[in-house]
Amino acid sequence: MVLDDLGTSLRGTLDTLRGKSRVTEEDVDKVVKEIQRSLIQADVDIALVQDLSSRIKERSLEEEPPGGTSARDHVLKIVYEEMVGLVGDSTDLPLEEQTIMLAGLQGSGKTTSAAKMAWWFSKKGLRPAVIQTDTFRPGAYDQAKQMADRAEVEYYGDPDADDPVQIAREGLEATSDADVHIVDTAGRHALEDDLIDEIEDIESVVDPDRNLLVLDAAIGQGAKDQAQQFDESIGIDGVVITKLDGTAKGGGALTAVDQTDSSIAFLGTGEEVADVERFEPDGFISRLLG
Ligand code: GDP
């Protein structure tokens, strides 16, 4: 089972259950406390941590461990299952023709993630194109172009245009031979009404198969409002967590996943196009609990 990489103190606490065949409330409380400490440190929302804690407690005490299972393995299995329930599965991304639109705050890593995802799809044998509709941030066109060049994927943008909706429309036409279209948008705060109107307009032209919300791993509790607003305006199908090469563990993004009833698609782990991983629950759980 995963969780070989548990933090040392959680592993230590679980190990005290090794010889036991029954768990007591006191045992479970100790385990849950350790988990709570790690998750709160990793920026996981307190309400989510509380729900998880009650489920672990309840199940550990009520469920009968299968014969021969030690108390340690019984609790560990429940912790693992509940953690998988919390972080969820990876966002479904079939390897076929599709259009993905990225939304998020300025600086969250959208432009970098667009190129990374294009690189990832190209390694899977598809033919991606990045379309840059950010007319707001000076230098967005050049930065996106450089990244797309490094990813060796097709790129469309127009540094002289000021209408993102028109760029999106022309971009889709100009790259019609690509099969995966990744549409980058200007960074915006979800509470800025005019920018929200704009992303809705882009969305109606692009008609994406998936809208992904890009979140900096350090976002913490700010994820909730962002996720809620974007979900209400365009609908969020998945989350990309960036900058996991830093110290933040990305637990705040789980709030966005919970809020939007979505899942995590990709993890960003550096500034280069190849610094991208498809989300998989086990590694992320170890990181949260580690
Ligand atoms: P945007 O405003 O949302 O398009 O954000 P950018 O893609 O321009 O990224 C903002 C900054 O974060 C840039 O300096 C990127 O190089 C950096 N960045 C993006 N993703 C990552 C990542 O996964 N790790 C690290 N270390 N830096 C990242």
PDB file of C-alpha atoms and ligand atoms in Angstrom, residues 105-112 116 137 143 242-243 245 268-271, ligand 1:
ATOM      1  CA  LEU A 105      -5.222  34.591 -11.056  1.00  0.00           C
ATOM      2  CA  GLN A 106      -2.407  36.499 -12.681  1.00  0.00           C
ATOM      3  CA  GLY A 107       0.882  34.871 -11.708  1.00  0.00           C
ATOM      4  CA  SER A 108      -0.719  31.530 -10.847  1.00  0.00           C
ATOM      5  CA  GLY A 109       1.188  29.871 -13.685  1.00  0.00           C
ATOM      6  CA  LYS A 110      -1.387  29.677 -16.496  1.00  0.00           C
ATOM      7  CA  THR A 111       0.916  30.579 -19.361  1.00  0.00           C
ATOM      8  CA  THR A 112       3.600  28.199 -18.148  1.00  0.00           C
ATOM      9  CA  LYS A 116       3.589  22.338 -20.204  1.00  0.00           C
ATOM     10  CA  ARG A 137      -0.402  41.742 -19.315  1.00  0.00           C
ATOM     11  CA  GLN A 143       6.384  34.772 -22.884  1.00  0.00           C
ATOM     12  CA  THR A 242       1.593  24.853  -9.858  1.00  0.00           C
ATOM     13  CA  LYS A 243       4.852  25.535  -8.009  1.00  0.00           C
ATOM     14  CA  ASP A 245       8.672  22.427  -6.343  1.00  0.00           C
ATOM     15  CA  GLY A 268       3.493  21.853 -12.011  1.00  0.00           C
ATOM     16  CA  THR A 269       6.911  21.230 -10.513  1.00  0.00           C
ATOM     17  CA  GLY A 270       9.206  23.827 -12.054  1.00  0.00           C
ATOM     18  CA  GLU A 271       9.625  26.549 -14.650  1.00  0.00           C
TER      19      GLU A 271
HETATM   20  P1  GDP B   1       0.230  33.481 -15.377  1.00  0.00           P
HETATM   21  O1  GDP B   1       0.239  34.951 -15.050  1.00  0.00           O
HETATM   22  O2  GDP B   1      -0.848  32.768 -14.639  1.00  0.00           O
HETATM   23  O3  GDP B   1       0.213  33.183 -16.849  1.00  0.00           O
HETATM   24  O4  GDP B   1       1.580  32.884 -14.745  1.00  0.00           O
HETATM   25  P2  GDP B   1       2.961  32.504 -15.455  1.00  0.00           P
HETATM   26  O5  GDP B   1       2.825  31.268 -16.254  1.00  0.00           O
HETATM   27  O6  GDP B   1       3.514  33.714 -16.125  1.00  0.00           O
HETATM   28  O7  GDP B   1       3.841  32.154 -14.170  1.00  0.00           O
HETATM   29  C1  GDP B   1       4.173  33.114 -13.183  1.00  0.00           C
HETATM   30  C2  GDP B   1       5.581  32.805 -12.652  1.00  0.00           C
HETATM   31  O8  GDP B   1       5.549  31.554 -12.012  1.00  0.00           O
HETATM   32  C3  GDP B   1       6.624  32.681 -13.768  1.00  0.00           C
HETATM   33  O9  GDP B   1       7.821  33.248 -13.302  1.00  0.00           O
HETATM   34  C4  GDP B   1       6.763  31.177 -13.966  1.00  0.00           C
HETATM   35  O10 GDP B   1       8.056  30.814 -14.403  1.00  0.00           O
HETATM   36  C5  GDP B   1       6.530  30.685 -12.551  1.00  0.00           C
HETATM   37  N1  GDP B   1       6.000  29.316 -12.536  1.00  0.00           N
HETATM   38  C6  GDP B   1       4.909  28.807 -13.160  1.00  0.00           C
HETATM   39  N2  GDP B   1       4.733  27.513 -12.853  1.00  0.00           N
HETATM   40  C7  GDP B   1       5.735  27.183 -12.004  1.00  0.00           C
HETATM   41  C8  GDP B   1       6.116  25.957 -11.302  1.00  0.00           C
HETATM   42  O11 GDP B   1       5.469  24.895 -11.373  1.00  0.00           O
HETATM   43  N3  GDP B   1       7.232  26.050 -10.522  1.00  0.00           N
HETATM   44  C9  GDP B   1       7.964  27.194 -10.386  1.00  0.00           C
HETATM   45  N4  GDP B   1       9.026  27.182  -9.597  1.00  0.00           N
HETATM   46  N5  GDP B   1       7.628  28.340 -11.022  1.00  0.00           N
HETATM   47  C10 GDP B   1       6.537  28.329 -11.811  1.00  0.00           C
END
